[in-house]
Amino acid sequence: MVVKIRLARFGKRNKAFYNIVVAHARTARNSKPLEVLGTYDPYPKKPLEGNGKPYKDIQLDVSRAKYWLGVGAQPSDPAWRLLSMIGLLEPKFRPGRIMDEIKEATGPVSTKGRPSAKLKER
């Protein structure tokens, strides 16, 4: 069976709290998982020393996450984002990086000879 790393929602209404879990792909979101890898609290917490940026709390068992990724577990998009923040996966989408790759592949882009994209007035 296909195994996925995904988020299971807990907490109150308008105050979500997520467990990062490993579960079979066809099971329900909050069904019993194969393993709980960690937790994610999406609401920013105040910094401890008083000044600085608020942070979102992510707790994860990195060795077990590496194991499940190694045996072929597929992370969902939100789980992929969290795992890339920790450094286990490459980020999926970075607009600047994609534009750089396009420029390298195609070379300099010329706009000469192309019609403008202005709307025609009626």
XYZ file of C-alpha atoms in Angstrom:
122
model
C 0.000 0.000 0.000
C 1.007 3.605 -0.551
C 2.157 5.350 2.609
C 1.920 9.137 3.018
C 3.349 11.644 5.457
C 0.597 14.151 6.164
C -0.965 16.389 8.794
C -3.770 15.258 11.110
C -5.808 18.154 12.546
C -6.522 18.461 16.250
C -7.441 21.300 18.579
C -10.401 23.603 18.902
C -12.342 25.390 16.214
C -10.281 28.330 14.875
C -7.287 27.076 16.924
C -5.885 24.206 14.890
C -3.012 22.013 16.020
C -1.526 19.346 13.769
C 0.207 16.026 14.259
C 2.675 15.056 11.543
C 1.755 11.432 10.895
C 2.544 8.488 8.644
C -0.638 6.805 7.377
C -1.928 4.719 4.512
C -2.992 6.917 1.606
C -6.601 5.723 1.532
C -7.406 6.244 5.215
C -9.292 9.250 6.585
C -7.446 12.359 7.742
C -7.898 11.770 11.478
C -7.912 7.966 11.480
C -5.362 6.022 13.498
C -1.935 6.529 11.874
C 0.902 4.055 11.519
C 3.201 6.415 13.434
C 3.177 9.961 14.793
C 6.371 11.757 13.753
C 5.816 15.081 15.474
C 3.625 18.140 15.952
C 3.106 21.497 14.247
C 1.459 24.553 15.792
C 0.690 27.076 13.008
C -0.030 29.980 15.352
C 3.058 32.145 15.992
C 4.405 32.151 19.529
C 6.106 35.148 21.107
C 9.910 34.928 21.365
C 11.325 33.994 24.763
C 13.563 37.026 25.324
C 10.890 39.567 24.411
C 12.361 41.041 21.247
C 12.614 39.269 17.921
C 10.274 37.612 15.484
C 7.431 35.298 16.522
C 7.988 31.662 15.594
C 5.829 28.658 14.724
C 6.523 25.548 16.772
C 7.549 22.425 14.814
C 8.635 19.323 16.718
C 9.714 16.337 14.647
C 11.542 13.046 15.143
C 14.058 13.583 12.326
C 15.487 10.053 12.327
C 12.041 8.475 11.898
C 11.110 11.007 9.197
C 14.312 10.105 7.303
C 13.441 6.420 7.664
C 9.929 6.840 6.243
C 11.183 9.000 3.379
C 13.832 6.350 2.699
C 11.296 3.536 2.396
C 9.172 5.558 -0.027
C 6.568 7.462 1.981
C 5.157 10.337 -0.092
C 4.679 13.635 1.788
C 1.595 15.761 1.123
C 2.159 19.370 0.022
C 1.872 20.895 3.546
C 4.073 18.125 4.971
C 6.581 18.697 2.150
C 6.735 22.386 3.079
C 7.394 21.567 6.755
C 10.029 18.939 5.922
C 11.764 21.386 3.586
C 11.814 24.029 6.342
C 13.653 21.546 8.555
C 16.027 20.610 5.739
C 14.993 17.036 4.947
C 13.619 17.804 1.465
C 14.311 20.260 -1.329
C 11.642 23.012 -1.504
C 9.146 22.378 -4.298
C 8.566 25.910 -5.488
C 10.737 28.993 -5.360
C 9.787 31.636 -7.942
C 13.275 33.125 -8.148
C 14.947 29.755 -8.633
C 12.548 28.725 -11.387
C 13.052 31.990 -13.272
C 16.834 31.545 -13.014
C 16.559 28.009 -14.427
C 14.401 29.249 -17.315
C 16.888 32.012 -18.127
C 19.804 29.562 -18.072
C 18.001 27.091 -20.323
C 16.731 29.568 -22.925
C 19.362 32.271 -22.813
C 18.497 35.958 -22.966
C 14.900 36.643 -23.931
C 14.273 39.174 -26.705
C 10.948 40.986 -27.055
C 11.639 42.358 -30.541
C 9.180 41.299 -33.219
C 6.533 40.213 -30.713
C 3.160 41.964 -30.655
C 2.327 43.804 -27.502
C -0.160 42.298 -25.113
C -2.371 45.377 -24.881
C -6.129 44.947 -24.911
C -7.965 46.116 -28.003
C -10.498 48.847 -27.434
C -13.972 48.440 -28.871
